[in-house]
Structures are given as C-alpha cells and as structure tokens.
Coordinates of C-alpha atoms in Angstrom, one line a residue:
M1 CA -260.7 -36.6 -59.7
S2 CA -257.4 -34.8 -59.8
H3 CA -254.3 -36.3 -61.2
M4 CA -250.7 -35.6 -60.0
G5 CA -248.0 -35.9 -62.6
M6 CA -244.4 -36.6 -61.9
S7 CA -241.8 -35.5 -64.4
L8 CA -238.1 -36.4 -64.6
G9 CA -235.7 -33.8 -65.8
M10 CA -232.7 -31.7 -64.9
Q11 CA -233.2 -28.5 -63.0
T12 CA -230.7 -25.8 -62.1
Q13 CA -230.9 -24.8 -58.4
Q14 CA -228.7 -22.1 -56.9
R15 CA -227.9 -22.4 -53.2
Q16 CA -225.3 -21.0 -50.9
E17 CA -223.0 -23.5 -49.2
M18 CA -220.2 -22.8 -46.8
R19 CA -217.1 -25.0 -46.9
L20 CA -214.2 -24.6 -44.6
A21 CA -210.8 -25.0 -46.1
P22 CA -208.7 -27.8 -44.5
R23 CA -206.2 -25.1 -43.4
M24 CA -209.0 -23.2 -41.5
I25 CA -210.3 -26.4 -39.8
Q26 CA -206.8 -27.3 -38.7
S27 CA -206.3 -23.8 -37.2
M28 CA -209.5 -24.1 -35.2
E29 CA -208.6 -27.5 -33.9
I30 CA -205.0 -26.5 -32.9
L31 CA -206.3 -23.3 -31.2
Q32 CA -208.7 -25.4 -29.0
L33 CA -206.0 -27.8 -27.8
P34 CA -204.5 -27.2 -24.3
I35 CA -200.7 -27.3 -24.2
M36 CA -200.1 -30.9 -23.3
E37 CA -202.6 -32.2 -25.9
L38 CA -201.0 -29.9 -28.5
K39 CA -197.6 -31.5 -27.6
E40 CA -199.0 -34.9 -28.2
R41 CA -200.5 -33.7 -31.5
V42 CA -197.1 -32.4 -32.7
E43 CA -195.3 -35.6 -31.7
Q44 CA -197.9 -37.6 -33.6
E45 CA -197.4 -35.4 -36.7
L46 CA -193.6 -35.9 -36.4
Q47 CA -194.2 -39.6 -36.5
E48 CA -196.7 -39.6 -39.4
N49 CA -195.3 -36.9 -41.7
P50 CA -191.9 -37.7 -43.1
V51 CA -191.1 -34.2 -44.2
L52 CA -191.4 -32.8 -40.6
E53 CA -188.4 -32.9 -38.3
E54 CA -187.7 -31.6 -34.8
A55 CA -185.3 -28.7 -34.3
D56 CA -184.6 -28.0 -30.7
E57 CA -184.4 -24.3 -29.8
V58 CA -184.8 -23.2 -33.4
E59 CA -187.2 -20.3 -33.6
L60 CA -190.0 -20.6 -36.2
P61 CA -190.2 -17.8 -38.9
E62 CA -192.3 -14.9 -37.9
P63 CA -195.9 -15.2 -39.2
I64 CA -197.0 -12.9 -41.9
E65 CA -199.5 -10.2 -40.7
T66 CA -202.7 -11.2 -42.4
T67 CA -206.3 -11.9 -41.4
E68 CA -206.8 -14.5 -44.1
T69 CA -205.5 -17.4 -42.0
E70 CA -207.0 -16.1 -38.7
P71 CA -209.2 -18.8 -37.2
N72 CA -212.0 -16.4 -37.3
F73 CA -215.1 -18.4 -38.3
D74 CA -218.1 -16.2 -38.9
P75 CA -221.3 -18.1 -39.6
D76 CA -222.7 -15.0 -41.4
G77 CA -219.6 -14.4 -43.4
P78 CA -218.8 -15.1 -47.0
M79 CA -218.3 -18.6 -48.3
V80 CA -214.7 -20.0 -47.8
T81 CA -213.4 -22.3 -50.5
D82 CA -210.2 -24.5 -50.7
A83 CA -207.2 -22.7 -52.0
D84 CA -205.6 -24.1 -55.2
N85 CA -203.4 -26.9 -54.0
Q86 CA -201.1 -26.4 -57.0
A87 CA -200.7 -22.8 -56.0
D88 CA -199.6 -23.9 -52.5
F89 CA -197.1 -26.3 -54.1
N90 CA -195.7 -23.5 -56.1
R91 CA -194.8 -21.8 -52.9
L92 CA -192.0 -24.2 -52.4
E93 CA -189.5 -21.5 -53.4
E94 CA -190.9 -19.2 -50.7
I95 CA -190.9 -22.0 -48.1
N96 CA -187.3 -22.8 -48.9
R97 CA -186.4 -19.1 -48.5
D98 CA -188.4 -18.7 -45.2
W99 CA -186.9 -21.7 -43.7
E100 CA -183.3 -21.3 -45.0
N101 CA -181.9 -20.2 -41.7
H102 CA -183.2 -23.3 -40.1
F103 CA -181.2 -25.5 -42.5
N104 CA -178.0 -23.5 -41.8
E105 CA -175.7 -25.3 -39.4
E106 CA -174.5 -22.1 -37.8
H107 CA -178.1 -21.4 -36.7
R108 CA -178.4 -24.7 -35.0
P109 CA -177.8 -24.9 -31.2
S110 CA -174.5 -26.3 -30.1
R111 CA -174.4 -29.9 -28.9
G112 CA -173.6 -28.6 -25.4
G113 CA -176.6 -26.3 -25.5
M114 CA -178.8 -29.2 -26.6
D115 CA -177.4 -31.4 -23.9
E116 CA -178.2 -28.8 -21.3
E117 CA -181.7 -28.5 -22.6
S118 CA -182.1 -32.2 -22.5
D119 CA -180.8 -32.4 -19.0
R120 CA -183.2 -29.7 -17.9
K121 CA -186.2 -31.5 -19.3
H122 CA -185.0 -34.8 -17.9
D123 CA -184.7 -33.3 -14.4
A124 CA -188.1 -31.8 -14.7
M125 CA -189.6 -35.2 -15.7
Q126 CA -187.8 -36.9 -12.9
N127 CA -189.4 -34.4 -10.4
M128 CA -192.9 -35.1 -11.7
P129 CA -194.9 -37.2 -9.3
T130 CA -195.7 -40.7 -10.3
R131 CA -199.3 -41.9 -10.6
P132 CA -200.6 -42.8 -7.1
P133 CA -202.0 -46.3 -6.6
S134 CA -205.7 -46.7 -7.2
L135 CA -208.1 -48.0 -4.6
H136 CA -208.1 -51.4 -6.2
D137 CA -204.3 -51.5 -6.1
H138 CA -204.3 -50.5 -2.5
L139 CA -206.7 -53.2 -1.4
A140 CA -205.0 -55.9 -3.6
E141 CA -201.7 -55.2 -1.8
Q142 CA -203.4 -55.9 1.5
L143 CA -204.7 -59.3 0.4
A144 CA -201.1 -60.7 0.7
Y145 CA -201.3 -60.2 4.5
L146 CA -204.5 -62.2 4.8
D147 CA -204.6 -65.9 5.6
A148 CA -206.4 -66.8 2.4
D149 CA -206.1 -69.9 0.2
P150 CA -205.9 -69.4 -3.6
E151 CA -209.7 -69.9 -4.1
Q152 CA -210.5 -67.3 -1.3
Y153 CA -207.9 -64.9 -2.8
E154 CA -209.6 -65.2 -6.2
L155 CA -213.0 -64.5 -4.6
L156 CA -211.7 -61.5 -2.6
T157 CA -210.1 -60.1 -5.8
Y158 CA -213.5 -60.5 -7.5
V159 CA -215.3 -58.5 -4.8
I160 CA -212.7 -55.8 -4.9
S161 CA -213.2 -55.4 -8.7
H162 CA -216.9 -54.5 -8.0
L163 CA -216.0 -51.6 -5.7
A164 CA -216.5 -48.1 -7.1
D165 CA -213.8 -45.4 -6.7
N166 CA -215.6 -44.0 -3.6
G167 CA -215.1 -47.4 -1.9
W168 CA -218.7 -48.6 -1.9
L169 CA -219.9 -51.9 -3.4
G170 CA -221.6 -50.8 -6.6
A171 CA -221.1 -48.4 -9.6
F172 CA -222.0 -45.0 -10.9
V173 CA -223.8 -45.5 -14.2
D174 CA -225.3 -43.0 -16.7
K175 CA -228.8 -42.1 -15.9
E176 CA -231.4 -43.1 -18.4
P177 CA -231.9 -40.1 -20.7
D178 CA -235.4 -38.6 -21.0
D179 CA -236.9 -36.5 -23.8
E180 CA -236.9 -33.3 -21.7
K181 CA -234.8 -30.5 -22.9
K182 CA -233.7 -27.3 -21.1
N183 CA -233.6 -24.1 -23.1
G184 CA -233.7 -26.1 -26.3
R185 CA -230.7 -28.2 -25.4
K186 CA -230.4 -31.7 -24.2
K187 CA -229.7 -32.1 -20.5
K188 CA -226.3 -33.1 -19.4
T189 CA -225.8 -36.8 -18.8
E190 CA -226.2 -37.5 -15.1
K191 CA -224.7 -40.4 -13.0
T192 CA -226.8 -42.5 -10.7
W193 CA -225.6 -44.9 -8.0
V194 CA -226.4 -48.6 -8.5
P195 CA -225.4 -50.8 -5.5
H196 CA -224.3 -54.4 -6.1
T197 CA -226.2 -57.0 -4.1
L198 CA -224.5 -60.1 -2.8
E199 CA -227.0 -62.1 -4.9
D200 CA -225.7 -60.3 -8.0
L201 CA -222.2 -61.1 -7.1
V202 CA -223.0 -64.8 -6.6
A203 CA -224.9 -65.1 -9.8
N204 CA -222.1 -63.5 -11.9
Y205 CA -219.1 -65.3 -10.3
S206 CA -217.3 -67.7 -12.7
K207 CA -217.4 -70.6 -10.2
P208 CA -220.1 -72.0 -7.9
V209 CA -220.2 -70.0 -4.6
S210 CA -222.7 -69.8 -1.8
L211 CA -224.3 -66.6 -0.5
H212 CA -222.6 -67.3 2.9
E213 CA -219.2 -67.5 1.2
M214 CA -219.8 -64.2 -0.6
E215 CA -220.9 -62.6 2.7
G216 CA -217.7 -63.8 4.3
A217 CA -215.5 -62.4 1.5
L218 CA -217.2 -59.0 1.8
A219 CA -216.7 -59.0 5.5
M220 CA -213.0 -59.6 5.0
I221 CA -212.8 -56.7 2.5
Q222 CA -214.6 -54.5 5.0
R223 CA -211.8 -55.1 7.5
L224 CA -209.2 -53.7 5.1
D225 CA -207.9 -50.1 5.0
P226 CA -209.4 -47.5 4.6
P227 CA -212.2 -48.0 7.2
G228 CA -215.6 -48.0 5.6
V229 CA -214.6 -49.6 2.3
G230 CA -216.9 -52.3 1.0
A231 CA -220.1 -50.6 2.3
R232 CA -223.3 -50.9 0.5
D233 CA -225.0 -47.7 1.7
L234 CA -224.2 -44.7 3.9
K235 CA -225.3 -46.3 7.2
E236 CA -223.0 -49.3 6.7
C237 CA -220.1 -47.0 5.6
L238 CA -220.4 -45.1 8.9
L239 CA -220.9 -48.1 11.1
L240 CA -217.8 -49.7 9.6
Q241 CA -215.8 -46.7 10.9
L242 CA -217.3 -46.9 14.4
T243 CA -215.0 -48.6 16.9
P244 CA -215.9 -49.6 20.5
D245 CA -213.3 -47.3 22.1
M246 CA -214.8 -44.2 20.5
P247 CA -216.3 -41.7 23.0
Q248 CA -220.1 -41.7 22.9
H249 CA -220.1 -44.9 21.0
D250 CA -223.6 -45.9 21.9
L251 CA -225.1 -42.5 20.9
L252 CA -223.2 -42.5 17.7
R253 CA -224.6 -45.9 16.8
V254 CA -228.1 -44.7 17.5
L255 CA -227.6 -41.5 15.5
I256 CA -226.3 -43.5 12.5
L257 CA -229.1 -46.1 12.6
D258 CA -232.1 -43.9 13.3
H259 CA -231.3 -40.2 13.0
L260 CA -229.2 -39.4 10.0
E261 CA -232.0 -37.4 8.4
D262 CA -232.8 -35.6 11.6
L263 CA -229.1 -34.6 11.9
D264 CA -229.1 -33.4 8.3
Q265 CA -232.2 -31.2 8.9
N266 CA -230.8 -30.0 12.2
R267 CA -233.8 -31.3 14.1
L268 CA -231.9 -31.6 17.4
P269 CA -234.9 -31.1 19.7
I270 CA -236.5 -34.2 18.1
I271 CA -233.4 -36.3 18.6
E272 CA -233.1 -35.0 22.2
K273 CA -236.7 -36.1 22.9
K274 CA -236.3 -39.6 21.4
T275 CA -232.8 -40.4 22.7
G276 CA -232.8 -38.7 26.1
H277 CA -229.5 -37.1 25.4
S278 CA -229.0 -33.3 25.7
V279 CA -228.5 -31.1 22.7
E280 CA -224.9 -30.5 23.8
E281 CA -224.2 -34.2 23.8
I282 CA -225.8 -34.6 20.4
L283 CA -223.7 -31.8 19.0
E284 CA -220.5 -33.3 20.3
A285 CA -221.5 -36.7 18.7
R286 CA -222.4 -35.0 15.4
E287 CA -219.1 -33.2 15.3
L288 CA -217.3 -36.6 15.8
L289 CA -219.5 -38.2 13.2
M290 CA -218.7 -35.5 10.6
S291 CA -215.0 -36.6 10.9
F292 CA -216.1 -39.9 9.3
N293 CA -215.3 -40.4 5.6
T294 CA -218.5 -41.0 3.6
H295 CA -216.3 -41.8 0.5
P296 CA -213.4 -43.8 1.9
G297 CA -212.1 -44.8 -1.5
S298 CA -211.3 -41.2 -2.3
I299 CA -208.4 -41.2 0.1
V300 CA -206.4 -43.4 -2.3
S301 CA -208.2 -42.9 -5.6
A302 CA -205.9 -41.9 -8.4
K303 CA -208.7 -39.8 -9.9
D304 CA -208.6 -37.4 -7.1
T305 CA -205.1 -36.3 -8.1
Q306 CA -205.0 -33.8 -11.0
Y307 CA -202.1 -31.9 -12.3
I308 CA -202.7 -28.7 -14.1
N309 CA -200.3 -27.4 -16.8
P310 CA -201.0 -23.7 -17.3
D311 CA -201.0 -22.5 -20.9
V312 CA -200.2 -18.9 -20.0
V313 CA -198.4 -17.2 -17.2
V314 CA -199.5 -13.7 -16.1
E315 CA -196.7 -11.9 -14.1
R316 CA -196.5 -8.5 -12.5
N317 CA -193.5 -6.5 -13.7
D318 CA -191.5 -3.7 -12.1
K319 CA -193.7 -1.0 -13.5
G320 CA -196.8 -2.5 -11.8
D321 CA -198.3 -3.8 -15.1
Y322 CA -198.8 -7.4 -16.1
D323 CA -196.8 -9.4 -18.6
V324 CA -198.3 -12.4 -20.5
R325 CA -196.2 -15.2 -21.8
L326 CA -197.1 -18.7 -23.1
T327 CA -195.8 -21.8 -21.5
D328 CA -194.9 -23.7 -24.7
D329 CA -191.3 -24.7 -23.7
W330 CA -192.3 -28.3 -23.9
L331 CA -193.7 -28.0 -27.4
P332 CA -191.3 -29.5 -29.9
E333 CA -190.0 -27.0 -32.5
I334 CA -190.6 -28.3 -36.0
R335 CA -189.3 -27.6 -39.4
I336 CA -189.7 -28.9 -42.9
S337 CA -186.9 -31.2 -44.0
R338 CA -184.7 -29.6 -46.6
Q339 CA -184.0 -33.0 -48.1
Y340 CA -187.7 -33.5 -49.0
I341 CA -188.1 -29.9 -50.4
E342 CA -185.1 -30.4 -52.7
L343 CA -186.6 -33.8 -53.7
A344 CA -190.0 -32.2 -54.5
R345 CA -188.3 -29.6 -56.7
Q346 CA -186.6 -32.1 -58.9
K347 CA -187.8 -32.2 -62.5
G348 CA -188.9 -35.5 -63.9
L349 CA -190.0 -36.8 -60.5
D350 CA -192.6 -39.5 -60.5
P351 CA -196.1 -37.7 -60.5
K352 CA -197.4 -39.9 -57.6
T353 CA -194.3 -39.1 -55.5
K354 CA -194.5 -35.5 -56.4
D355 CA -198.2 -35.4 -55.4
F356 CA -197.4 -37.2 -52.1
L357 CA -194.6 -34.8 -51.2
R358 CA -196.8 -31.8 -52.2
R359 CA -199.6 -32.9 -49.8
K360 CA -197.1 -33.7 -47.0
I361 CA -195.3 -30.4 -47.3
N362 CA -198.6 -28.5 -47.4
S363 CA -199.7 -30.4 -44.3
A364 CA -196.5 -29.6 -42.5
E365 CA -196.7 -25.9 -43.3
W366 CA -200.3 -25.7 -42.3
L367 CA -199.4 -27.2 -38.9
A368 CA -196.7 -24.7 -38.4
D369 CA -199.0 -21.9 -39.4
A370 CA -201.7 -23.2 -37.1
I371 CA -199.3 -23.3 -34.1
R372 CA -198.2 -19.7 -34.8
Q373 CA -201.8 -18.6 -35.1
R374 CA -202.6 -20.3 -31.8
R375 CA -199.7 -18.5 -30.0
N376 CA -200.7 -15.2 -31.5
T377 CA -204.4 -15.6 -30.7
L378 CA -204.0 -17.0 -27.2
E379 CA -201.6 -14.3 -26.2
R380 CA -203.8 -11.5 -27.6
V381 CA -206.9 -12.9 -25.9
T382 CA -205.2 -13.3 -22.6
R383 CA -203.8 -9.7 -22.7
A384 CA -207.3 -8.4 -23.4
I385 CA -208.7 -10.5 -20.5
V386 CA -205.9 -9.1 -18.2
E387 CA -206.8 -5.6 -19.2
H388 CA -210.5 -6.0 -18.3
Q389 CA -209.8 -7.9 -15.1
R390 CA -207.0 -5.8 -13.7
A391 CA -209.0 -5.3 -10.4
F392 CA -209.2 -9.1 -10.0
L393 CA -205.4 -9.3 -10.3
D394 CA -204.7 -6.3 -8.1
L395 CA -207.2 -6.7 -5.3
G396 CA -208.5 -10.3 -5.5
P397 CA -211.3 -12.5 -6.9
E398 CA -214.0 -10.5 -5.1
H399 CA -213.3 -7.6 -7.4
I400 CA -213.9 -9.5 -10.6
R401 CA -215.9 -7.5 -13.2
P402 CA -218.7 -8.7 -15.5
L403 CA -217.1 -9.8 -18.8
K404 CA -218.5 -11.4 -21.9
M405 CA -216.6 -13.2 -24.6
Q406 CA -218.1 -10.9 -27.2
Q407 CA -216.3 -7.9 -25.5
I408 CA -212.9 -9.7 -25.9
A409 CA -213.8 -10.7 -29.5
D410 CA -214.5 -7.1 -30.4
Q411 CA -211.3 -5.9 -28.8
V412 CA -209.1 -8.6 -30.4
K413 CA -211.1 -8.3 -33.7
V414 CA -211.9 -12.0 -34.1
H415 CA -215.2 -13.9 -34.0
V416 CA -216.6 -14.8 -30.6
T417 CA -216.2 -18.5 -31.4
T418 CA -212.4 -17.9 -31.8
V419 CA -212.3 -16.5 -28.3
S420 CA -214.3 -19.5 -27.0
R421 CA -211.9 -21.9 -28.6
A422 CA -208.9 -20.0 -27.3
V423 CA -209.9 -20.1 -23.7
D424 CA -211.4 -23.6 -23.8
D425 CA -209.6 -25.9 -21.3
K426 CA -206.8 -23.4 -20.9
W427 CA -205.4 -22.4 -17.5
A428 CA -203.6 -19.2 -16.5
Q429 CA -201.0 -19.0 -13.7
T430 CA -201.4 -15.6 -12.0
P431 CA -200.2 -13.9 -8.9
R432 CA -203.6 -14.7 -7.4
G433 CA -203.4 -18.4 -8.2
V434 CA -204.0 -20.7 -11.1
F435 CA -207.4 -20.3 -12.8
P436 CA -209.1 -21.5 -16.0
L437 CA -209.3 -18.7 -18.5
K438 CA -213.1 -19.2 -18.6
R439 CA -213.1 -18.2 -14.9
F440 CA -212.6 -14.5 -16.0
F441 CA -215.9 -14.5 -18.0
V442 CA -218.8 -13.8 -15.6
G443 CA -222.2 -12.4 -15.9
G444 CA -223.4 -9.4 -13.9
A445 CA -226.2 -7.1 -13.0
E446 CA -226.5 -3.3 -12.5
N447 CA -226.3 -2.1 -8.9
Q448 CA -229.4 0.1 -8.6
L449 CA -227.7 2.3 -6.0
T450 CA -224.5 3.0 -7.9
N451 CA -225.6 2.3 -11.5
E452 CA -222.4 0.2 -11.9
D453 CA -222.3 -3.3 -13.4
V454 CA -221.6 -5.8 -10.6
A455 CA -220.5 -9.4 -11.3
Y456 CA -222.7 -12.2 -10.0
E457 CA -219.7 -13.4 -8.0
T458 CA -219.8 -10.2 -6.1
I459 CA -223.4 -10.8 -5.3
R460 CA -222.6 -14.3 -4.0
N461 CA -219.8 -12.8 -1.8
K462 CA -222.4 -10.4 -0.4
L463 CA -224.7 -13.3 0.3
L464 CA -221.9 -15.1 2.2
E465 CA -221.2 -11.9 4.2
M466 CA -224.9 -11.6 5.2
I467 CA -225.2 -15.2 6.3
G468 CA -221.9 -15.0 8.2
A469 CA -223.2 -12.0 10.2
E470 CA -226.6 -13.3 10.9
D471 CA -228.0 -14.3 14.3
K472 CA -227.6 -18.1 14.4
T473 CA -230.4 -18.5 16.8
N474 CA -232.7 -16.9 14.3
P475 CA -231.0 -17.3 10.8
L476 CA -232.1 -15.4 7.8
S477 CA -234.6 -17.1 5.5
D478 CA -234.1 -16.9 1.7
D479 CA -236.9 -14.3 1.5
E480 CA -235.2 -12.2 4.1
L481 CA -231.9 -12.5 2.2
V482 CA -233.6 -11.4 -1.0
K483 CA -234.9 -8.3 0.8
K484 CA -231.5 -7.4 2.3
L485 CA -229.8 -7.8 -1.1
N486 CA -232.4 -5.7 -2.8
E487 CA -231.9 -3.0 -0.2
A488 CA -228.2 -3.1 -0.9
G489 CA -228.9 -2.4 -4.5
F490 CA -228.6 -6.0 -5.9
P491 CA -231.7 -6.9 -8.0
V492 CA -232.0 -10.6 -7.3
K493 CA -235.0 -12.9 -6.9
R494 CA -235.6 -15.7 -4.4
R495 CA -234.8 -18.5 -6.8
T496 CA -231.4 -16.8 -7.5
V497 CA -230.6 -16.7 -3.8
T498 CA -231.6 -20.3 -3.3
K499 CA -229.5 -21.4 -6.3
Y500 CA -226.4 -19.4 -5.0
R501 CA -226.9 -20.8 -1.5
M502 CA -227.0 -24.4 -2.8
M503 CA -224.0 -23.8 -5.1
L504 CA -222.0 -22.5 -2.0
N505 CA -223.2 -25.5 0.0
I506 CA -224.9 -23.3 2.6
P507 CA -227.7 -25.1 4.5
S508 CA -231.2 -23.7 4.8
S509 CA -232.1 -21.4 7.6
R510 CA -233.6 -24.3 9.6
Q511 CA -230.4 -26.3 9.2
R512 CA -228.3 -23.3 10.3
K513 CA -230.2 -22.7 13.5
D514 CA -228.2 -22.9 16.7
W515 CA -230.2 -24.8 19.3
T516 CA -227.7 -24.3 22.1
K517 CA -228.5 -20.7 22.8

C-alpha cells in the first residue's frame, strides 16, 4: 500500500505576469470610443474631477513624440508595470509650465468669439431632428379619436403595449443558446419571434376580461394606422391591408390564404393550374402584393432612424490628393485648473488632501494624453487606409482592394489590436459617401488570370453582373455560376457563390425563372 504525504511549507515560484498600467488601459478605452461617446466621457470627467475645467477654443499642448504612451498592446511584449505615482506627482512643475499658456488671460478667446461659437453650436443643435414618435406613441394618439370608455381605453392601451416594433402582436426574444460553437467561438445570440395569443393576454391582464372582449380590443387596434398593425402572422398582416376596392381583390385573397409559399418559390404554373388564372394575372397580383408592408410598424418606429456622426472627414484637395481631418469640434477642450495645481504645491498641506489632489491631477493629465493619442492614432490609421484604398475613392467601391488590419498596423508601427480599436465603431465621411472605417478592410483572392489580388467584393460584383446578364427563361444555377467565375479567373467554390447570393438577397435560379416567355 502506498502512502501519499502532504507537507505544508513556503515555496518560491517564479512566473511572468503582465499588468497594464492604468494610463495604458485608459488610452485603449479612449481610442475605442466614437466621437459622441467620447464627448459624453469628457463631460462626465468634467463633472467628477474637480481639477478639470473646460476651456473653449484653447488648443491643448502638443504631445511629446514618444512610443511609451502609445496604446500599442502587444500580447507577446515585455511586462508593463505601473509608473511610480510619486514621480508623476513630481511632474507638477512640468505640468504647470506646459499648461501656462492656457492660464494666461491673453490666450483665452474673447467673449465675443465665445459667444459666436456658442451661437454656432446652438444653431446646429436647433437644426438637429427631434426623435420621431414610436409605434406605440403613434397608436396611442389615435385612441383619442375612438369612441371608447375608460375601461376600453385601458384595455386598448394594454394590447398596444404587447405589439413589437414591427407592428405584430408578439415579441422578439433571445433564442435559447446551445452548446455548439463555430470556429472555437460561441455563436452570436439570435432572436426568435414569439407571438402573443389572446389567451395569454387575457390571463395576464390586471382585471377580469373575457376572450371575446380581448378579441374586440384587438380588432379595434387592427383598424388603426398603419394598415396591418396588430397582426399575429404574415397572412393576417397581408389580409388586414387588403381592401374590397383593390384590383384583383379575390385573386389576392386566394394568393394570401393558399399560395404564399408557391409565390416565394416562383411556382407560377402550379398556381395557374389550381386557381385558373393566367400567369400574367398572377404576376400582376404578385406585384401588387409586394407593395404590401410585411412590417407595418417599421414605418413609424423610432429605431429605424439612425444618425451617424463621422469621426473623420476625407476630402479631395486641389492637387488631387486626399486630406484627412478629425471631426472633434464638439469635444470640450479641457485643462487642469491652475488653482488646484497651486494648492497641491503648497508646503504643509494635509497629506490626505495632497494625495487626493495628486490622484485627480494625474487622472486629468492621463485623460488629456489619451485624447491626444486618440487623435494622433486615428488620423495616422485613416491616412494609411486612404493610401491603400485610393482606387476606392477615385473610382468607386467596386475598385476596393484587399486590405488587412495587419498591413495598416505595420505601416503605422502599432500593434494590430490598436488598429482594431481605432476603427471600431468609427465612420468616415468621404467623397464617395459615409462608410464605417471597417468597410475598407476586406479579404481577397488571387485572380488566376492576372495574378493580382482581388477583393471578395469585386467577386460579388462580378456575380451580380453575371446574374444580371443571364437568360431569365433559363437562369444560371449556382454550379453554372461557379464555372463562369472560375473561367473568369476567380477561384470560388459553390458554397461561396451560394453564400454571396444569399447575402445579396438574390433568389435561386428556380425563383428567378421568368414563366411569361
């Protein structure tokens, strides 16, 4: 029999541990923020840090050229440790000198200039569109025009509260996660549609109500604008939009009730045989049916309106080159209060107060440095992107080149994670339109005929071109598209063509077939 002994004692173990300095963490966080979130962050810091104050139109000191504070996190690099806080505090003299101009009254903008700036911002805010009403707001306003007593009004409001943003009676909920993983990563959370039954509404209402009363309330909601609201499924949504005065009313009703799947699959001969209507009549009815709104709530849903604030502007200059500038006019300019610096330098100051001021002054300067680093990094990364994607800007999106973040990282001499943070959720206003910066990073393949790298987007455009030129009476199958693309020098497989076709919302060859010729 063997015995296992357990001993207690102290052992020395050496291991490498990487710690990020607070300054580095803050730089990475600031770099990742889009302009409007950064504005909110600065305003929050102005509220919480007493040593920070806003200085309109005062330019921050130029950053010192160094790589030590670059948000360039390298997982394989050396260990990073916290700098000595006391050493940071001893830099008060340097801070005072660097910021001296900002404390000088002669460097401050005139009151007239500040008023002009304030008026400009006020005018811009006045011109910003207000939040449009939500679907629930839109429906609630219409209840005032119904002949409903207080109890009915309460019941109608209850039913409206159970409508999803698309106008249907139900809700989109997170799909139950499974244990399956894709490429070692968890699958993205998906939404699934869960309709609300009238029985559910009756059971959850705060007062006794009959199923008949609930049906009546839903029927009243379904008569409100927009048409189709309050539906429980696709058929009901379409039927609610069908009116007796519509042309081909009877055929439309039959198509909605019995042949939606046949229409989706373009099985027109089957519909012709079962309904007795000609293919031409069915096509006319289908075209009218396609004008119906399957998501009526989206017409007035506030979520459908999004406003983009570009972080950078790319403009063509007189020489034909492109200039890059950041759109940080709305970002409050900040400075460290001279009053608190002078207070921190006083001898004999209470140690707790001195430590508090030291931490707040350090935090303020870290924030200013992080904002300067963000400006510098975002501008350099955007310039590098513009250099690589010159053909995109000159000729259009179809001329985009394959580009990886690692290429930009190598050119700008930062880690690839820095590039990723710099472009994350950032938008660029260009002569070709407004695009997310991530839009300029695309994969590619080598054209076997020209030996040149071609962006996958170019392959997708070629796919669109081939489908657009096909014989609609005998459309190209995915296998035939693969063969044609390969003959054109693009090495793609059938699953790639099918994926691109679905991404572009292009129906299958059977669905694209024209039965009228």
